[in-house]
Coordinates of C-alpha atoms and ligand atoms in Angstrom, one line a residue:
X244 CA 16.3 -4.3 -42.1
X245 CA 13.0 -5.8 -42.5
X246 CA 10.3 -5.6 -39.7
X247 CA 10.8 -9.1 -39.0
X248 CA 14.8 -8.5 -38.4
X249 CA 13.6 -5.6 -36.2
X250 CA 10.8 -7.9 -34.2
X251 CA 13.7 -10.4 -33.8
X252 CA 16.4 -7.9 -32.9
X253 CA 14.1 -6.6 -30.3
X254 CA 13.1 -10.1 -28.9
X255 CA 17.0 -10.6 -28.4
X256 CA 17.4 -7.4 -26.6
X257 CA 14.2 -7.7 -24.1
X258 CA 16.0 -11.2 -23.3
X259 CA 19.7 -10.0 -23.1
X260 CA 18.6 -6.5 -21.3
X261 CA 15.1 -6.1 -19.6
X262 CA 14.1 -7.5 -16.7
X263 CA 10.5 -8.2 -16.1
X264 CA 8.4 -7.5 -12.9
X265 CA 7.3 -10.8 -10.7
X266 CA 8.4 -12.6 -14.0
X267 CA 10.2 -16.3 -14.0
X268 CA 13.0 -15.2 -16.4
X269 CA 13.9 -18.5 -17.4
X270 CA 10.3 -18.8 -18.9
X271 CA 11.9 -17.3 -22.1
X272 CA 14.3 -19.0 -22.3
X273 CA 12.9 -21.2 -25.4
X274 CA 9.4 -18.8 -26.1
X275 CA 9.1 -15.2 -27.2
X276 CA 8.8 -12.2 -24.6
X277 CA 5.3 -11.2 -25.4
X278 CA 5.7 -7.5 -27.1
X279 CA 2.7 -5.2 -26.5
X280 CA 3.4 -2.2 -29.1
X281 CA -0.2 -0.5 -29.2
X282 CA -3.8 -0.3 -27.8
X283 CA -7.0 0.8 -29.0
X284 CA -10.0 1.0 -26.9
X285 CA -10.3 -2.3 -25.0
X286 CA -7.7 -3.9 -27.1
X287 CA -4.1 -4.2 -27.4
X288 CA -1.8 -5.7 -30.4
X289 CA 1.3 -7.0 -30.5
X290 CA 4.3 -7.1 -32.5
X291 CA 2.9 -9.3 -35.1
X292 CA -0.5 -7.3 -35.0
X293 CA -2.1 -9.9 -33.3
X294 CA -5.4 -8.1 -31.2
X295 CA -5.9 -9.1 -27.7
X296 CA -8.9 -7.8 -25.3
X297 CA -7.3 -6.1 -22.3
X298 CA -9.3 -7.8 -19.6
X299 CA -7.2 -6.9 -16.9
X300 CA -7.0 -3.0 -18.1
X301 CA -3.2 -3.3 -18.3
X302 CA -2.9 -3.9 -14.8
X303 CA -6.1 -2.2 -13.0
X304 CA -5.1 1.1 -14.7
X305 CA -6.6 1.4 -18.0
X306 CA -10.0 2.5 -17.2
X307 CA -11.2 4.7 -20.2
X308 CA -9.4 2.4 -22.6
X309 CA -6.4 2.8 -25.0
X310 CA -5.4 5.2 -27.4
X311 CA -7.2 8.5 -26.0
X312 CA -5.7 11.2 -28.2
X313 CA -6.7 14.1 -25.8
X314 CA -5.1 12.3 -22.6
X315 CA -2.3 12.2 -24.9
X316 CA -2.2 16.0 -26.1
X317 CA -2.9 17.3 -22.7
X318 CA 0.1 15.6 -21.7
X319 CA 2.2 17.1 -24.8
X320 CA 0.8 20.6 -23.9
X321 CA 1.6 20.3 -20.5
X322 CA 5.1 19.1 -21.0
X323 CA 5.8 21.8 -23.7
X324 CA 4.4 24.6 -21.1
X325 CA 6.1 23.2 -17.7
X326 CA 7.6 20.0 -17.7
X327 CA 8.7 19.6 -14.6
X328 CA 8.6 21.3 -11.2
X329 CA 8.8 19.8 -7.4
X330 CA 6.0 20.2 -4.9
X331 CA 8.2 20.6 -2.5
X332 CA 7.4 24.2 -1.3
X333 CA 6.0 25.2 -4.7
X334 CA 2.9 24.5 -6.4
X335 CA 1.9 23.9 -9.7
X336 CA -1.5 24.9 -11.2
X337 CA -2.2 21.4 -12.2
X338 CA -1.4 19.9 -9.3
X339 CA -4.0 22.9 -7.7
X340 CA -6.6 22.0 -9.9
X341 CA -6.3 18.3 -9.3
X342 CA -6.2 18.5 -5.8
X343 CA -9.2 20.5 -5.6
X344 CA -11.4 18.4 -8.1
X345 CA -10.2 14.9 -6.3
X346 CA -11.5 16.8 -3.0
X347 CA -14.5 17.4 -4.6
X348 CA -15.0 13.9 -5.5
X349 CA -13.7 12.2 -2.3
X350 CA -16.4 11.6 0.6
X351 CA -16.8 13.7 3.8
X352 CA -13.6 15.8 4.8
X353 CA -11.1 14.3 2.5
X354 CA -9.9 17.5 1.4
X355 CA -6.2 17.4 1.3
X356 CA -4.4 15.3 -1.4
X357 CA -0.4 14.2 -0.7
X358 CA 0.8 13.2 -4.1
X359 CA 3.1 10.1 -5.2
X360 CA 4.3 8.5 -8.3
X361 CA 2.5 4.7 -7.4
X362 CA 0.6 2.8 -5.0
X363 CA 3.4 1.6 -3.1
X364 CA 4.3 4.9 -2.4
X365 CA 0.9 6.0 -1.5
X366 CA 0.8 3.2 1.1
X367 CA 4.3 4.1 2.7
X368 CA 2.8 7.7 2.6
X369 CA -0.1 6.8 4.6
X370 CA 1.6 4.7 7.3
X371 CA 4.4 7.5 7.5
X372 CA 1.6 9.9 8.2
X373 CA 0.1 7.9 10.6
X374 CA 3.1 7.8 12.5
X375 CA 4.1 10.9 12.8
X376 CA 0.3 11.9 13.2
X377 CA 0.6 10.1 16.7
X378 CA 3.8 11.7 18.0
X379 CA 2.7 15.1 17.3
X380 CA -0.6 14.6 18.9
X381 CA 0.8 12.5 22.1
X382 CA 0.2 8.9 21.3
X383 CA 4.2 8.3 19.9
X384 CA 3.4 4.5 20.9
X385 CA 1.0 3.9 18.0
X386 CA 3.3 2.3 14.9
X387 CA 1.2 -0.9 14.0
X388 CA -0.5 -1.4 10.8
X389 CA -3.1 -4.2 10.7
X390 CA -4.0 -5.8 7.2
X391 CA -5.7 -8.7 5.5
X392 CA -4.2 -12.0 4.9
X393 CA -3.2 -12.4 1.1
X394 CA -3.9 -8.6 0.8
X395 CA -1.4 -6.9 -1.6
X396 CA -0.5 -3.2 -0.8
X397 CA 2.9 -2.8 -2.5
X398 CA 6.2 -3.9 -2.9
X399 CA 8.7 -1.6 -1.0
X400 CA 9.8 -2.0 2.1
X401 CA 7.2 -0.2 4.1
X402 CA 4.4 -1.1 1.8
X403 CA 5.5 -4.8 1.4
X404 CA 5.2 -5.0 5.8
X405 CA 1.5 -3.9 5.2
X406 CA 1.3 -6.9 2.2
X407 CA -0.4 -10.2 3.8
X408 CA 1.2 -12.4 1.3
X409 CA 4.1 -14.5 3.1
X410 CA 5.9 -15.7 -0.6
X411 CA 6.9 -12.2 -1.7
X412 CA 7.7 -10.7 1.7
X413 CA 9.9 -13.8 3.0
X414 CA 13.2 -12.9 0.6
X415 CA 13.3 -9.3 1.8
X416 CA 12.8 -10.0 5.6
X417 CA 13.7 -8.9 8.3
X418 CA 11.2 -6.0 7.3
X419 CA 9.9 -3.0 8.5
X420 CA 8.4 -4.0 12.2
X421 CA 4.9 -3.3 12.8
X422 CA 2.5 -5.5 10.3
X423 CA -0.1 -7.4 11.9
X424 CA -2.7 -9.6 9.8
X425 CA -6.3 -10.0 10.6
X426 CA -8.7 -12.4 8.7
X427 CA -9.9 -11.3 4.7
X428 CA -13.5 -11.4 4.0
X429 CA -13.5 -14.7 1.3
X430 CA -16.6 -15.7 2.1
X431 CA -16.3 -19.1 0.0
X432 CA -13.7 -20.0 2.2
X433 CA -15.2 -18.7 5.3
X434 CA -14.5 -20.8 8.6
X435 CA -17.4 -23.6 9.2
X436 CA -19.4 -21.6 12.1
X437 CA -19.9 -18.7 10.1
X438 CA -20.0 -19.8 6.5
X439 CA -23.8 -20.2 6.3
X440 CA -24.5 -16.6 6.8
X441 CA -22.6 -13.4 5.1
X442 CA -23.8 -10.8 8.1
X443 CA -22.4 -13.5 10.3
X444 CA -19.3 -13.7 8.4
X445 CA -19.2 -10.1 8.4
X446 CA -19.4 -9.6 11.9
X447 CA -17.0 -12.5 13.0
X448 CA -14.3 -10.9 10.5
X449 CA -14.6 -7.4 12.2
X450 CA -14.5 -9.1 15.7
X451 CA -11.3 -10.5 15.0
X452 CA -10.0 -7.0 14.2
X453 CA -11.0 -5.9 17.2
X454 CA -9.4 -8.6 19.0
X455 CA -6.3 -8.3 17.1
X456 CA -6.4 -4.6 18.4
X457 CA -6.9 -5.3 22.3
X458 CA -4.3 -8.5 21.9
X459 CA -1.6 -6.3 20.2
X460 CA -2.5 -3.5 22.8
X461 CA -4.6 -0.2 21.5
X462 CA -2.1 2.1 22.0
X463 CA 0.4 0.6 19.9
X464 CA -2.1 0.1 16.7
X465 CA -1.5 3.8 14.4
X466 CA -3.9 2.2 11.4
X467 CA -5.7 -0.5 9.6
X468 CA -5.3 -0.7 5.9
X469 CA -8.2 -2.2 3.8
X470 CA -9.3 -2.4 0.2
X471 CA -12.9 -1.8 -0.4
X472 CA -12.9 -5.1 -2.6
X473 CA -9.7 -7.2 -1.3
X474 CA -7.9 -8.0 -5.0
X475 CA -5.4 -10.4 -4.2
X476 CA -7.2 -14.0 -3.7
X477 CA -9.3 -12.8 -6.2
X478 CA -11.8 -10.1 -5.3
X479 CA -13.6 -10.3 -2.0
X480 CA -16.3 -7.9 -1.4
X481 CA -16.8 -6.6 1.7
X482 CA -19.9 -8.9 3.7
X483 CA -22.6 -6.2 4.3
X484 CA -22.4 -4.0 7.5
X485 CA -18.7 -5.1 7.5
X486 CA -17.2 -2.1 6.8
X487 CA -19.9 0.0 9.7
X488 CA -18.5 -2.3 12.4
X489 CA -14.8 -1.6 11.4
X490 CA -15.5 1.9 11.6
X491 CA -16.8 1.8 15.4
X492 CA -13.9 0.0 15.8
X493 CA -11.8 2.0 14.6
X494 CA -13.4 5.1 16.3
X495 CA -13.7 3.2 19.9
X496 CA -9.7 2.3 19.9
X497 CA -8.3 5.7 17.7
X498 CA -7.1 3.8 14.9
X499 CA -7.0 5.2 11.5
X500 CA -9.0 3.7 9.0
X501 CA -7.1 3.7 5.2
X502 CA -9.5 2.6 2.7
X503 CA -6.3 1.3 0.1
X504 CA -8.3 2.0 -3.2
X505 CA -5.1 1.7 -5.8
X506 CA -7.5 -0.7 -7.3
X507 CA -11.1 0.4 -6.3
X508 CA -11.1 4.2 -6.9
X509 CA -11.9 5.8 -10.1
X510 CA -15.2 3.4 -11.5
X511 CA -13.5 0.6 -10.8
X512 CA -16.4 -0.5 -8.8
X513 CA -19.0 2.4 -10.5
X514 CA -18.1 4.9 -7.9
X515 CA -15.2 7.5 -7.8
X516 CA -14.1 5.8 -4.5
X517 CA -15.2 2.2 -3.4
X518 CA -15.9 3.9 0.4
X519 CA -18.7 5.7 -1.3
X520 CA -20.0 2.2 -2.7
X521 CA -19.6 0.8 0.5
X522 CA -21.0 3.9 2.7
X523 CA -18.2 4.3 5.3
X524 CA -16.0 7.3 5.7
X525 CA -12.2 6.4 5.4
X526 CA -9.5 8.5 7.6
X527 CA -7.2 8.3 4.4
X528 CA -7.6 7.2 1.1
X529 CA -4.5 5.9 -1.2
X530 CA -5.3 5.8 -4.8
X531 CA -3.0 5.1 -8.0
X532 CA -3.4 3.6 -11.4
X533 CA -6.9 4.7 -12.7
X534 CA -6.4 8.3 -11.6
X535 CA -4.1 8.6 -14.9
X536 CA -5.7 5.7 -16.6
X537 CA -2.2 4.9 -17.2
X538 CA -1.5 7.6 -19.8
X539 CA 1.3 8.7 -17.3
X540 CA 1.8 7.5 -13.6
X541 CA 0.9 9.4 -10.5
X542 CA -0.6 8.1 -7.2
X543 CA -1.6 9.9 -3.8
X544 CA -3.3 9.7 -0.4
X545 CA -6.8 11.9 0.5
X546 CA -6.3 13.1 4.2
X547 CA -9.1 14.1 6.4
X548 CA -9.0 17.7 7.7
X549 CA -8.3 16.0 11.1
X550 CA -5.3 14.2 10.5
X551 CA -4.2 17.6 8.8
X552 CA -4.5 19.9 11.4
X553 CA -1.2 18.9 13.6
X554 CA 0.6 20.0 10.4
X555 CA -0.8 23.2 9.8
X556 CA 0.5 25.0 13.2
X557 CA 3.9 26.2 14.1
X558 CA 6.9 24.5 12.7
X559 CA 5.1 21.4 11.9
X560 CA 6.2 19.5 8.5
X561 CA 5.2 16.3 7.4
X562 CA 8.7 14.9 6.7
X563 CA 8.1 13.2 3.5
X564 CA 8.4 13.5 -0.2
X565 CA 9.7 12.4 -3.9
X566 CA 11.0 14.1 -6.8
X567 CA 8.3 13.4 -9.3
X568 CA 5.0 13.2 -7.0
X569 CA 2.4 15.1 -8.6
X570 CA 4.2 15.6 -11.8
X571 CA 2.6 18.3 -13.9
X572 CA 2.4 15.8 -16.7
X573 CA 0.6 13.0 -15.0
X574 CA -1.7 16.0 -13.2
X575 CA -2.5 17.4 -16.5
X576 CA -3.1 13.7 -17.7
X577 CA -5.5 13.1 -15.0
X578 CA -7.6 15.7 -15.6
X579 CA -8.0 14.9 -18.8
X580 CA -8.9 11.4 -17.7
X581 CA -11.6 12.9 -15.4
X582 CA -12.8 14.8 -17.9
X583 CA -13.4 11.8 -19.9
X584 CA -15.4 9.5 -17.0
X585 CA -17.9 13.3 -16.9
X586 CA -18.2 13.0 -20.9
X587 CA -18.9 9.5 -21.0
X588 CA -20.2 8.8 -18.0
X589 CA -18.1 5.6 -17.3
X590 CA -19.9 5.3 -13.6
X591 CA -23.0 5.1 -15.1
X592 CA -21.7 2.6 -17.9
X593 CA -20.5 0.5 -15.0
X594 CA -23.4 0.8 -13.0
X595 CA -25.8 0.0 -15.8
X596 CA -23.5 -3.0 -17.1
X597 CA -22.2 -4.7 -13.8
X598 CA -25.2 -7.2 -13.6
X599 CA -24.6 -8.0 -16.9
X600 CA -20.8 -8.7 -16.7
X601 CA -21.5 -10.9 -13.4
X602 CA -24.3 -13.0 -15.2
X603 CA -22.3 -13.5 -18.1
X604 CA -19.1 -14.6 -16.0
X605 CA -21.9 -17.0 -14.1
X606 CA -22.6 -19.0 -17.3
X607 CA -19.4 -20.4 -16.2
X608 CA -20.6 -22.7 -13.5
X609 CA -21.7 -25.4 -15.9
X610 CA -18.1 -25.8 -15.7
X611 CA -16.8 -28.6 -13.4
X612 CA -13.6 -26.4 -12.6
X613 CA -15.4 -22.8 -12.0
X614 CA -16.1 -23.2 -8.0
X615 CA -17.0 -19.4 -7.5
X616 CA -17.6 -16.1 -9.3
X617 CA -17.1 -13.0 -6.9
X618 CA -16.7 -9.4 -7.2
X619 CA -18.3 -6.2 -8.2
X620 CA -18.4 -3.4 -10.6
X621 CA -15.9 -4.3 -13.7
X622 CA -13.7 -6.3 -10.8
X623 CA -14.1 -10.1 -11.0
X624 CA -12.5 -13.1 -9.6
X625 CA -13.3 -16.6 -10.8
X626 CA -11.9 -19.3 -8.4
X627 CA -10.9 -22.8 -9.7
X628 CA -11.5 -25.9 -7.6
X629 CA -10.8 -29.9 -8.1
X630 CA -14.5 -30.4 -6.9
X631 CA -16.9 -28.1 -6.5
X632 CA -18.9 -29.4 -4.2
X633 CA -16.1 -30.2 -1.8
X634 CA -14.2 -26.9 -2.8
X635 CA -11.4 -28.9 -2.6
X636 CA -8.6 -26.7 -4.0
X637 CA -5.5 -27.9 -6.5
X638 CA -2.1 -29.4 -4.8
X639 CA 1.0 -26.9 -5.2
X640 CA 2.1 -29.0 -8.2
X641 CA -1.5 -29.2 -9.8
X642 CA -1.8 -25.4 -9.6
X643 CA 1.7 -25.1 -11.0
X644 CA 1.1 -27.2 -13.9
X645 CA -2.4 -25.9 -14.3
X646 CA -1.7 -22.1 -13.9
X647 CA 2.2 -21.6 -14.9
X648 CA 2.2 -24.6 -17.3
X649 CA -0.7 -24.2 -19.3
X650 CA -3.6 -21.5 -18.5
X651 CA -1.5 -18.1 -18.5
X652 CA -0.4 -18.4 -21.9
X653 CA -3.7 -20.7 -23.1
X654 CA -5.8 -17.6 -22.3
X655 CA -3.5 -15.1 -24.1
X656 CA -2.8 -17.2 -27.2
X657 CA -6.6 -17.2 -27.1
X658 CA -6.7 -13.3 -27.0
X659 CA -7.4 -12.1 -23.6
X660 CA -5.1 -10.6 -21.2
X661 CA -6.1 -11.4 -17.7
X662 CA -4.8 -12.9 -14.6
X663 CA -4.1 -16.3 -13.8
X664 CA -3.3 -16.0 -10.0
X665 CA -2.2 -18.7 -7.1
X666 CA -0.9 -16.3 -4.6
X667 CA -4.0 -17.6 -2.5
X668 CA -6.2 -20.4 -4.0
X669 CA -5.7 -20.4 -7.8
X670 CA -8.1 -17.5 -9.5
X671 CA -8.6 -16.0 -12.9
X672 CA -8.7 -12.4 -12.2
X673 CA -10.6 -9.5 -14.4
X674 CA -11.1 -6.1 -15.1
X675 CA -11.9 -4.5 -18.0
X676 CA -11.9 -0.8 -19.0
X677 CA -15.0 0.8 -17.9
X678 CA -16.0 1.6 -21.8
X679 CA -16.7 -2.2 -22.2
X680 CA -20.1 -3.6 -23.0
X681 CA -22.1 -7.1 -23.4
X682 CA -19.7 -7.6 -26.4
X683 CA -16.6 -7.5 -24.8
X684 CA -18.1 -9.7 -21.4
X685 CA -19.4 -12.6 -24.1
X686 CA -16.0 -12.4 -25.8
X687 CA -14.3 -13.0 -22.4
X688 CA -16.8 -15.2 -21.5
X689 CA -16.0 -17.9 -24.7
X690 CA -12.4 -17.6 -24.0
X691 CA -12.3 -18.9 -20.8
X692 CA -15.0 -20.9 -21.5
X693 CA -12.9 -23.0 -24.2
X694 CA -9.6 -22.6 -22.2
X695 CA -10.9 -23.5 -18.9
X696 CA -12.6 -26.6 -20.6
X697 CA -9.4 -27.7 -21.8
X698 CA -7.3 -27.3 -18.6
X699 CA -10.3 -29.6 -16.8
X700 CA -9.2 -32.2 -19.2
X701 CA -5.4 -31.9 -18.9
X702 CA -6.0 -32.2 -14.8
Ligands
PLP899 C1 -4.3 -2.1 -3.4 C2 -3.2 -1.9 -4.0 N1 -1.9 -1.1 -3.1 C3 -1.0 -0.9 -3.4 C4 -0.5 -1.1 -4.4 C5 1.0 -1.3 -5.2 O1 0.7 0.1 -6.4 P1 1.9 -0.1 -7.5 O2 2.3 -1.1 -8.0 O3 1.5 1.2 -7.9 O4 3.4 0.7 -6.4 C6 -1.2 -1.9 -5.4 C7 -0.9 -2.8 -6.8 O5 -1.5 -3.6 -7.4 C8 -2.8 -2.1 -5.0 O6 -3.3 -3.1 -5.8

């Protein structure tokens, strides 16, 4: 069989047998499914050998970049020694070592690690822990969870009830009861009465959380889930003082603060955890993605001593678990991944270069379609608008034509993996591997400049 026959067979099988996630499969009736076959550093390669800059780290995952042999070897060694054993009643050395290392890196008294295999499971676990914790501590009425408009917290039924994106929830209703929305921190779209000042805006957004707790009844609210920088909607950083005020409100009403760091942990914002960058102390941190840089799946939650305490006595048991959580190969891979963070000072690299990343992206402000460039660390969103002065956004039809009809494919064809997303207002999302530097920022800027200029002429 020639290599072009093999490529064509793989295309046929991809179309016949594979179901892509969050993908309109009909889009591939008349075009090829993109097939990525290998990666090296900040780049990935398709089946034809074409190179792409991985401007999204896969899906906010590949912190150390692709093709790291030492991580692959750590996984292979572990598989040969002990491929699998459950964390149900047993421990294994790599889970112990990783839990201790994460506890060392985490802020404050987040000393206990409950592993999962994914971010959705981590969110699910945090909600279940909050519910059972309150049952054990004499407040059985607390079951509700607050989260922000348009925020994404995963797709399993519990996590979906925490997610704030109406469109991806509707087909699965009725959902787990208890999900309640509060405003997000999109300053670009702030309500008029607080649009002039970021501190006022942050205060208002935090006070909305208090008002919501009071409206729902404090004795019914278990937890609030917040990302340090909200991904969905296009990177909303917290206004100054926001998290400090939220912490006070949570303390006042006995609500647990969950920092959902499935994206923001492990260097994305230049710190091991986003809570460290913004100087707040969560009760739980949920993580996944970057903990292994994707060399093997792993997620989990870091829990405070306070939350663990009722589970340390007598017959108390957290009645929850999944087969592959804390998989030995994934734990070995995570340790090798964290070794690279240390050896190459990746947090230092992000902190040293984040201003350059921002200013390179801000050059795009001279394009009429670029309304807002926002984010932190190596995590940015570019909001596209029809009118920069009025900030008018696109109609659904224009958005469909622009994002799905042109931009996504054009950016990929031009050699950039990123995400054109219209779950909120239309944005392009960028999250390059943490090894990137100025030459990668320039490449991203040049591709965006050319494709966004073309997009404007098609409107
Ligand atoms: C903040 C946040 N929470 C939870 C999830 C769900 O993670 P997973 O896709 O691993 O289930 C994601 C995924 O992108 C996320 O960004």
